[in-house]
Tab-separated table of C-alpha atoms in Angstrom:
chain	number	residue	atom	x	y	z
I	1	UNK	CA	7.815	-2.941	-15.212
I	2	UNK	CA	6.635	-5.703	-12.832
I	3	UNK	CA	6.041	-8.748	-14.921
I	4	UNK	CA	5.160	-11.658	-12.608
I	5	UNK	CA	5.031	-12.758	-9.170
I	6	UNK	CA	4.856	-16.074	-7.149
I	7	UNK	CA	5.030	-17.192	-3.544
I	8	UNK	CA	5.962	-20.294	-1.450
I	9	UNK	CA	5.702	-21.279	2.116
I	10	UNK	CA	7.335	-24.422	3.759
I	11	UNK	CA	5.443	-27.229	5.425
I	12	UNK	CA	2.161	-27.284	7.042
I	13	UNK	CA	0.573	-24.194	9.113
I	14	UNK	CA	1.762	-24.040	12.661
I	15	UNK	CA	-1.519	-22.655	14.350
I	16	UNK	CA	-1.665	-20.702	17.643
I	17	UNK	CA	-2.896	-23.682	19.326
I	18	UNK	CA	0.486	-25.552	18.536
I	19	UNK	CA	2.803	-22.820	20.081
I	20	UNK	CA	4.994	-24.028	22.843
I	21	UNK	CA	2.943	-24.437	26.194
I	22	UNK	CA	5.327	-22.587	28.131
I	23	UNK	CA	4.642	-19.390	26.266
I	24	UNK	CA	1.316	-19.375	27.999
I	25	UNK	CA	-0.601	-18.045	25.080
I	26	UNK	CA	-3.699	-19.210	23.375
I	27	UNK	CA	-5.468	-18.490	19.937
I	28	UNK	CA	-7.450	-15.436	21.204
I	29	UNK	CA	-4.444	-13.893	22.827
I	30	UNK	CA	-2.229	-14.202	19.854
I	31	UNK	CA	-4.959	-12.796	17.382
I	32	UNK	CA	-5.919	-9.852	19.629
I	33	UNK	CA	-2.370	-8.736	19.598
I	34	UNK	CA	-1.014	-9.441	16.187
I	35	UNK	CA	-3.912	-10.653	14.015
I	36	UNK	CA	-2.154	-13.865	13.378
I	37	UNK	CA	-3.748	-17.278	13.250
I	38	UNK	CA	-1.064	-19.472	11.939
I	39	UNK	CA	2.488	-19.430	10.237
I	40	UNK	CA	5.074	-21.730	8.445
I	41	UNK	CA	8.321	-23.179	9.642
I	42	UNK	CA	11.095	-24.310	7.627
I	43	UNK	CA	11.628	-28.176	7.959
I	44	UNK	CA	14.958	-29.244	9.496
I	45	UNK	CA	17.788	-28.637	7.269
I	46	UNK	CA	15.810	-26.203	5.069
I	47	UNK	CA	17.454	-22.662	4.796
I	48	UNK	CA	16.874	-19.406	2.975
I	49	UNK	CA	18.332	-20.589	-0.314
I	50	UNK	CA	16.116	-23.479	-0.393
I	51	UNK	CA	12.914	-21.394	0.053
I	52	UNK	CA	14.300	-18.933	-2.380
I	53	UNK	CA	14.785	-21.702	-4.924
I	54	UNK	CA	11.163	-22.862	-4.600
I	55	UNK	CA	9.576	-19.510	-5.055
I	56	UNK	CA	11.887	-18.778	-8.038
I	57	UNK	CA	11.397	-22.211	-9.644
I	58	UNK	CA	7.703	-21.810	-9.618
I	59	UNK	CA	7.845	-18.486	-11.084
I	60	UNK	CA	10.089	-19.368	-13.877
I	61	UNK	CA	8.409	-22.537	-14.826
I	62	UNK	CA	4.956	-20.938	-15.164
I	63	UNK	CA	3.048	-21.077	-18.181
I	64	UNK	CA	3.683	-19.114	-20.595
I	65	UNK	CA	7.424	-19.454	-19.519
I	66	UNK	CA	9.416	-16.281	-18.597
I	67	UNK	CA	12.054	-14.888	-20.774
I	68	UNK	CA	15.751	-14.932	-20.300
I	69	UNK	CA	16.772	-13.864	-16.718
I	70	UNK	CA	19.911	-11.474	-16.886
I	71	UNK	CA	20.667	-10.990	-13.008
I	72	UNK	CA	19.317	-12.137	-9.654
I	73	UNK	CA	18.673	-10.016	-6.635
I	74	UNK	CA	17.941	-11.522	-3.345
I	75	UNK	CA	16.425	-9.603	-0.286
I	76	UNK	CA	17.142	-11.517	3.068
I	77	UNK	CA	17.976	-10.816	6.517
I	78	UNK	CA	18.605	-14.557	7.215
I	79	UNK	CA	21.402	-15.501	4.362
I	80	UNK	CA	22.653	-19.065	4.372
I	81	UNK	CA	26.017	-18.038	5.416
I	82	UNK	CA	27.640	-14.706	6.767
I	83	UNK	CA	29.942	-15.152	3.610
I	84	UNK	CA	29.351	-15.520	0.683
I	85	UNK	CA	26.120	-13.976	-0.156
I	86	UNK	CA	23.317	-16.434	-0.905
I	87	UNK	CA	22.237	-14.931	-4.400
I	88	UNK	CA	25.188	-16.432	-6.401
I	89	UNK	CA	24.383	-20.105	-5.099
I	90	UNK	CA	20.577	-19.381	-6.081
I	91	UNK	CA	21.307	-18.368	-9.528
I	92	UNK	CA	23.378	-21.357	-10.079
I	93	UNK	CA	21.024	-23.756	-8.592
I	94	UNK	CA	18.399	-22.197	-10.899
I	95	UNK	CA	20.530	-22.810	-13.828
I	96	UNK	CA	21.172	-19.228	-14.746
I	97	UNK	CA	25.001	-19.698	-15.332
I	98	UNK	CA	27.063	-16.832	-14.625
I	99	UNK	CA	24.733	-13.916	-14.425
I	100	UNK	CA	25.297	-11.363	-11.831
I	101	UNK	CA	23.835	-11.908	-8.337
I	102	UNK	CA	23.782	-10.012	-5.123
I	103	UNK	CA	22.213	-9.991	-1.660
I	104	UNK	CA	20.350	-6.908	-0.220
I	105	UNK	CA	20.109	-6.611	3.564
I	106	UNK	CA	17.525	-4.326	4.265
I	107	UNK	CA	15.658	-6.721	6.640
I	108	UNK	CA	11.742	-6.406	6.249
I	109	UNK	CA	12.209	-3.463	3.780
I	110	UNK	CA	14.265	-5.765	1.308
I	111	UNK	CA	11.556	-6.321	-1.130
I	112	UNK	CA	10.790	-2.804	-1.584
I	113	UNK	CA	14.509	-1.866	-1.724
I	114	UNK	CA	14.886	-4.825	-4.255
I	115	UNK	CA	12.273	-3.574	-6.436
I	116	UNK	CA	13.956	-0.079	-6.711
I	117	UNK	CA	17.204	-1.613	-7.469
I	118	UNK	CA	15.990	-3.987	-10.032
I	119	UNK	CA	14.078	-0.991	-11.623
I	120	UNK	CA	17.427	0.809	-11.873
I	121	UNK	CA	19.195	-2.066	-13.356
I	122	UNK	CA	16.583	-2.319	-16.146
I	123	UNK	CA	15.901	1.323	-16.622
I	124	UNK	CA	19.675	1.752	-17.042
I	125	UNK	CA	19.643	-0.706	-19.836
I	126	UNK	CA	22.285	-2.861	-18.241
I	127	UNK	CA	19.573	-5.927	-18.104
I	128	UNK	CA	16.347	-6.553	-19.700
I	129	UNK	CA	14.879	-8.824	-17.012
I	130	UNK	CA	15.830	-9.331	-13.336
I	131	UNK	CA	14.750	-11.866	-10.908
I	132	UNK	CA	14.050	-10.372	-7.387
I	133	UNK	CA	13.649	-12.825	-4.458
I	134	UNK	CA	12.425	-12.030	-0.939
I	135	UNK	CA	12.954	-14.932	1.378
I	136	UNK	CA	13.644	-15.262	5.122
I	137	UNK	CA	13.914	-18.121	7.632
I	138	UNK	CA	13.396	-16.297	10.837
I	139	UNK	CA	12.808	-19.666	12.817
I	140	UNK	CA	16.536	-20.174	12.752
I	141	UNK	CA	16.980	-16.871	14.578
I	142	UNK	CA	14.324	-16.997	17.167
I	143	UNK	CA	15.071	-17.447	20.897
I	144	UNK	CA	12.830	-20.305	22.016
I	145	UNK	CA	12.060	-18.438	25.302
I	146	UNK	CA	10.962	-15.146	23.453
I	147	UNK	CA	7.289	-15.489	22.801
I	148	UNK	CA	6.918	-11.770	21.681
I	149	UNK	CA	8.862	-12.630	18.519
I	150	UNK	CA	7.782	-16.309	18.416
I	151	UNK	CA	4.237	-15.748	17.912
I	152	UNK	CA	4.741	-13.211	14.945
I	153	UNK	CA	7.489	-14.507	12.745
I	154	UNK	CA	7.051	-17.138	9.944
I	155	UNK	CA	9.125	-18.462	7.117
I	156	UNK	CA	8.419	-17.952	3.486
I	157	UNK	CA	9.852	-16.701	0.091
I	158	UNK	CA	8.298	-14.641	-2.905
I	159	UNK	CA	9.562	-14.020	-6.058
I	160	UNK	CA	9.227	-11.377	-8.846
I	161	UNK	CA	10.412	-10.561	-12.308
I	162	UNK	CA	11.111	-6.842	-13.273
I	163	UNK	CA	11.470	-6.412	-16.979
I	164	UNK	CA	11.799	-3.685	-19.512
I	165	UNK	CA	8.587	-2.241	-20.710
I	166	UNK	CA	6.732	0.898	-22.159
I	167	UNK	CA	5.426	3.760	-20.233
I	168	UNK	CA	1.728	3.314	-19.355
I	169	UNK	CA	1.926	-0.805	-19.684
I	170	UNK	CA	0.193	-2.585	-16.801
I	171	UNK	CA	3.153	-3.566	-14.426
I	172	UNK	CA	4.733	-0.064	-14.851
I	173	UNK	CA	6.696	0.820	-11.702
I	174	UNK	CA	6.167	4.638	-11.354
I	175	UNK	CA	8.180	5.738	-8.413
I	176	UNK	CA	9.954	4.817	-4.957
I	177	UNK	CA	10.668	6.463	-1.648
I	178	UNK	CA	13.337	4.966	0.364
I	179	UNK	CA	15.025	5.768	3.624
I	180	UNK	CA	17.096	4.720	6.599
I	181	UNK	CA	18.065	5.867	10.293
I	182	UNK	CA	20.982	4.001	11.503
I	183	UNK	CA	20.698	5.752	14.875
I	184	UNK	CA	17.923	3.248	15.569
I	185	UNK	CA	19.897	0.006	14.438
I	186	UNK	CA	19.791	-1.548	17.997
I	187	UNK	CA	15.852	-1.609	17.857
I	188	UNK	CA	15.996	-4.665	15.563
I	189	UNK	CA	19.075	-6.708	15.644
I	190	UNK	CA	20.913	-10.046	16.165
I	191	UNK	CA	23.852	-8.816	18.299
I	192	UNK	CA	26.301	-11.573	17.773
I	193	UNK	CA	28.035	-13.276	14.738
I	194	UNK	CA	29.176	-10.320	12.672
I	195	UNK	CA	32.386	-8.607	12.455
I	196	UNK	CA	31.461	-5.969	15.145
I	197	UNK	CA	30.876	-8.739	17.819
I	198	UNK	CA	34.054	-10.558	16.683
I	199	UNK	CA	36.050	-7.585	16.886
I	200	UNK	CA	34.887	-6.784	20.457
I	201	UNK	CA	37.183	-7.750	23.468
I	202	UNK	CA	33.961	-8.629	25.487
I	203	UNK	CA	32.714	-11.849	25.688
I	204	UNK	CA	29.561	-12.664	24.112
I	205	UNK	CA	26.022	-12.807	26.054
I	206	UNK	CA	24.261	-16.203	25.888
I	207	UNK	CA	21.386	-14.681	23.835
I	208	UNK	CA	23.601	-12.553	21.381
I	209	UNK	CA	23.004	-15.167	18.563
I	210	UNK	CA	19.141	-14.514	18.712
I	211	UNK	CA	16.801	-11.977	17.184
I	212	UNK	CA	15.828	-9.193	19.325
I	213	UNK	CA	13.219	-6.347	18.714
I	214	UNK	CA	12.023	-3.567	21.039
I	215	UNK	CA	8.357	-3.903	20.039
I	216	UNK	CA	6.997	-1.039	21.487
I	217	UNK	CA	9.402	1.499	20.140
I	218	UNK	CA	9.562	-0.446	16.676
I	219	UNK	CA	5.597	-0.124	16.492
I	220	UNK	CA	5.979	3.819	16.756
I	221	UNK	CA	8.795	3.773	14.349
I	222	UNK	CA	7.017	1.476	12.058
I	223	UNK	CA	3.794	3.559	11.827
I	224	UNK	CA	5.529	6.798	11.470
I	225	UNK	CA	7.793	5.981	8.926
I	226	UNK	CA	5.624	4.050	6.527
I	227	UNK	CA	2.928	6.567	6.927
I	228	UNK	CA	5.358	9.412	5.991
I	229	UNK	CA	6.778	7.292	3.054
I	230	UNK	CA	3.550	6.682	1.676
I	231	UNK	CA	2.425	10.288	1.976
I	232	UNK	CA	5.505	11.502	0.066
I	233	UNK	CA	5.169	9.071	-2.743
I	234	UNK	CA	1.552	9.683	-3.200
I	235	UNK	CA	2.353	13.173	-3.703
I	236	UNK	CA	5.188	12.352	-6.019
I	237	UNK	CA	3.046	10.288	-8.455
I	238	UNK	CA	-0.084	12.671	-8.212
I	239	UNK	CA	-2.292	9.915	-6.489
I	240	UNK	CA	-5.178	10.897	-3.949
I	241	UNK	CA	-5.228	8.095	-1.269
I	242	UNK	CA	-8.920	7.474	-2.511
I	243	UNK	CA	-7.455	6.465	-5.866
I	244	UNK	CA	-5.294	3.691	-4.573
I	245	UNK	CA	-7.006	0.445	-5.602
I	246	UNK	CA	-5.003	-1.665	-3.233
I	247	UNK	CA	-2.564	-1.021	-0.551
I	248	UNK	CA	-0.042	-3.688	0.402
I	249	UNK	CA	1.954	-3.019	3.457
I	250	UNK	CA	4.570	-5.125	4.843
I	251	UNK	CA	2.873	-7.726	6.845
I	252	UNK	CA	4.264	-6.964	10.263
I	253	UNK	CA	1.177	-7.241	12.614
I	254	UNK	CA	-2.395	-6.188	12.170
I	255	UNK	CA	-2.183	-3.209	14.558
I	256	UNK	CA	0.586	-1.571	12.360
I	257	UNK	CA	-1.145	-2.278	9.176
I	258	UNK	CA	-4.456	-0.730	10.137
I	259	UNK	CA	-2.753	2.203	11.956
I	260	UNK	CA	-0.737	2.998	8.613
I	261	UNK	CA	-3.758	2.481	6.335
I	262	UNK	CA	-5.852	4.620	8.711
I	263	UNK	CA	-3.254	7.463	8.711
I	264	UNK	CA	-2.684	7.548	5.066
I	265	UNK	CA	-6.420	7.582	4.452
I	266	UNK	CA	-6.987	4.115	2.820
I	267	UNK	CA	-10.037	2.355	4.017
I	268	UNK	CA	-9.633	-1.377	5.136
I	269	UNK	CA	-11.425	-2.980	2.282
I	270	UNK	CA	-8.679	-1.972	0.004
I	271	UNK	CA	-5.739	-3.053	2.304
I	272	UNK	CA	-4.453	-6.472	1.304
I	273	UNK	CA	-3.593	-8.651	4.302
I	274	UNK	CA	-2.131	-12.159	4.196
I	275	UNK	CA	-0.396	-12.413	7.781
I	276	UNK	CA	-3.363	-14.186	9.409
I	277	UNK	CA	-2.229	-17.278	7.623
I	278	UNK	CA	1.770	-16.813	7.346
I	279	UNK	CA	2.655	-14.239	9.887
I	280	UNK	CA	5.421	-11.872	9.361
I	281	UNK	CA	7.613	-13.275	6.721
I	282	UNK	CA	10.247	-10.693	6.570
I	283	UNK	CA	11.345	-9.740	2.875
I	284	UNK	CA	8.958	-12.300	1.724
I	285	UNK	CA	5.838	-10.606	3.179
I	286	UNK	CA	4.745	-8.332	0.444
I	287	UNK	CA	5.454	-10.696	-2.556
I	288	UNK	CA	3.586	-13.421	-0.616
I	289	UNK	CA	0.695	-10.926	0.007
I	290	UNK	CA	0.541	-9.995	-3.670
I	291	UNK	CA	0.514	-13.557	-4.745
I	292	UNK	CA	-2.220	-14.342	-2.366
I	293	UNK	CA	-4.300	-11.317	-3.465
I	294	UNK	CA	-3.802	-12.092	-7.077
I	295	UNK	CA	-5.000	-15.687	-6.376
I	296	UNK	CA	-8.070	-14.420	-4.630
I	297	UNK	CA	-8.955	-12.148	-7.651
I	298	UNK	CA	-8.324	-9.068	-5.618
I	299	UNK	CA	-5.919	-7.468	-8.118
I	300	UNK	CA	-6.850	-6.617	-11.768
I	301	UNK	CA	-4.577	-5.295	-14.621
I	302	UNK	CA	-3.873	-1.814	-14.253
I	303	UNK	CA	-4.900	-1.307	-10.724
I	304	UNK	CA	-3.042	1.349	-8.731
I	305	UNK	CA	-0.915	-0.618	-6.112
I	306	UNK	CA	0.810	1.094	-3.283
I	307	UNK	CA	3.566	-0.867	-1.327
I	308	UNK	CA	5.266	0.063	1.828
I	309	UNK	CA	7.516	-1.535	4.227
I	310	UNK	CA	9.666	-0.975	7.490
I	311	UNK	CA	12.343	-3.041	8.856
I	312	UNK	CA	15.536	-3.198	10.867
I	313	UNK	CA	18.565	-0.691	10.065
I	314	UNK	CA	16.226	1.148	10.422
I	315	UNK	CA	14.916	1.023	6.998
I	316	UNK	CA	11.851	1.788	4.947
I	317	UNK	CA	10.383	2.210	1.635
I	318	UNK	CA	7.318	2.629	-0.565
I	319	UNK	CA	6.644	1.771	-4.241
I	320	UNK	CA	3.756	2.887	-6.601
I	321	UNK	CA	3.035	0.742	-9.588
I	322	UNK	CA	0.285	-0.478	-11.913
I	323	UNK	CA	-0.705	-4.243	-11.479
I	324	UNK	CA	0.320	-6.263	-14.557
I	325	UNK	CA	-2.174	-8.784	-15.386
I	326	UNK	CA	-4.495	-11.863	-14.639
I	327	UNK	CA	-3.286	-14.581	-12.186
I	328	UNK	CA	-2.384	-18.058	-12.837
I	329	UNK	CA	-2.420	-20.554	-9.961
I	330	UNK	CA	-0.159	-23.727	-9.443
I	331	UNK	CA	-0.821	-25.889	-6.475
I	332	UNK	CA	1.578	-28.299	-5.078
I	333	UNK	CA	1.765	-29.903	-1.492
I	334	UNK	CA	-1.356	-28.247	-0.580
I	335	UNK	CA	0.215	-24.785	-0.593
I	336	UNK	CA	-0.942	-22.111	-3.383
I	337	UNK	CA	1.605	-20.522	-5.557
I	338	UNK	CA	0.813	-17.804	-7.892
I	339	UNK	CA	2.514	-16.413	-10.913
I	340	UNK	CA	0.937	-13.260	-12.549
I	341	UNK	CA	1.493	-12.330	-16.246
């Protein structure tokens, strides 16, 4: 079952009016194309592990305190290092000792993939409680000359606890649908830095270290894959679209969110959106949206919640669950962090 959720974003909002002048964009232009009004950027020296630590610390220190954590799963596309993974360092920094810890690299689908992995670890009785964190610092990957990605992506982290529970309890995770298509791996990519680039005899291109995305093609795949996954999952759990209380899609951009909701048959009033204030935060987007919705009183214990995501790989996935309980809000540095129990 999903036991609790919290979120954290770094620094002050970077509004559309503060974007680089040479991008030649204004607030109306960005909002019209993406629905985004601001995003947050990690401070100099801050990396994914730092943001993950902040979100997880707030979750684990909430009142009432969480029970013992038996394992850690970190979903990220921007690990602190190519080697080793970031999750073991996070577990150590949180004071969790020698618990198992692993990274998941499913890009923007990472949190949904992570929920499925954590559910499996708990359902198999290997562990009683698993900490799942989705965190990304896309600002470290963005090409300063690429306004198409620059206006969309923000940095952030969200954390959740997945624990053992009883069937029918609020927080129960009912089913998942996951998929991938490696034939589309070049649609969302960072070409340089990995073993493939290092093994190549050809010299690296100047922009290979930066994030690249073919926006138009990605839009088509994202809408198609998330819509199809939602339909499969709704049929699996026996929910009519009208029975979904809250729809929480990956916060890619407003056009994608609205297109998927419309095709699935879920009205905009039931669609949870958070990207207007934080942009696309990758694997952090769904837990941040959940935490924000809980803080605003949009989620009630027992609500039917449908999550869906799409990311590089290509990867996609959906999850159906019952919302756990009433929110508890912690405020620091002007940023709202929410733990739900």
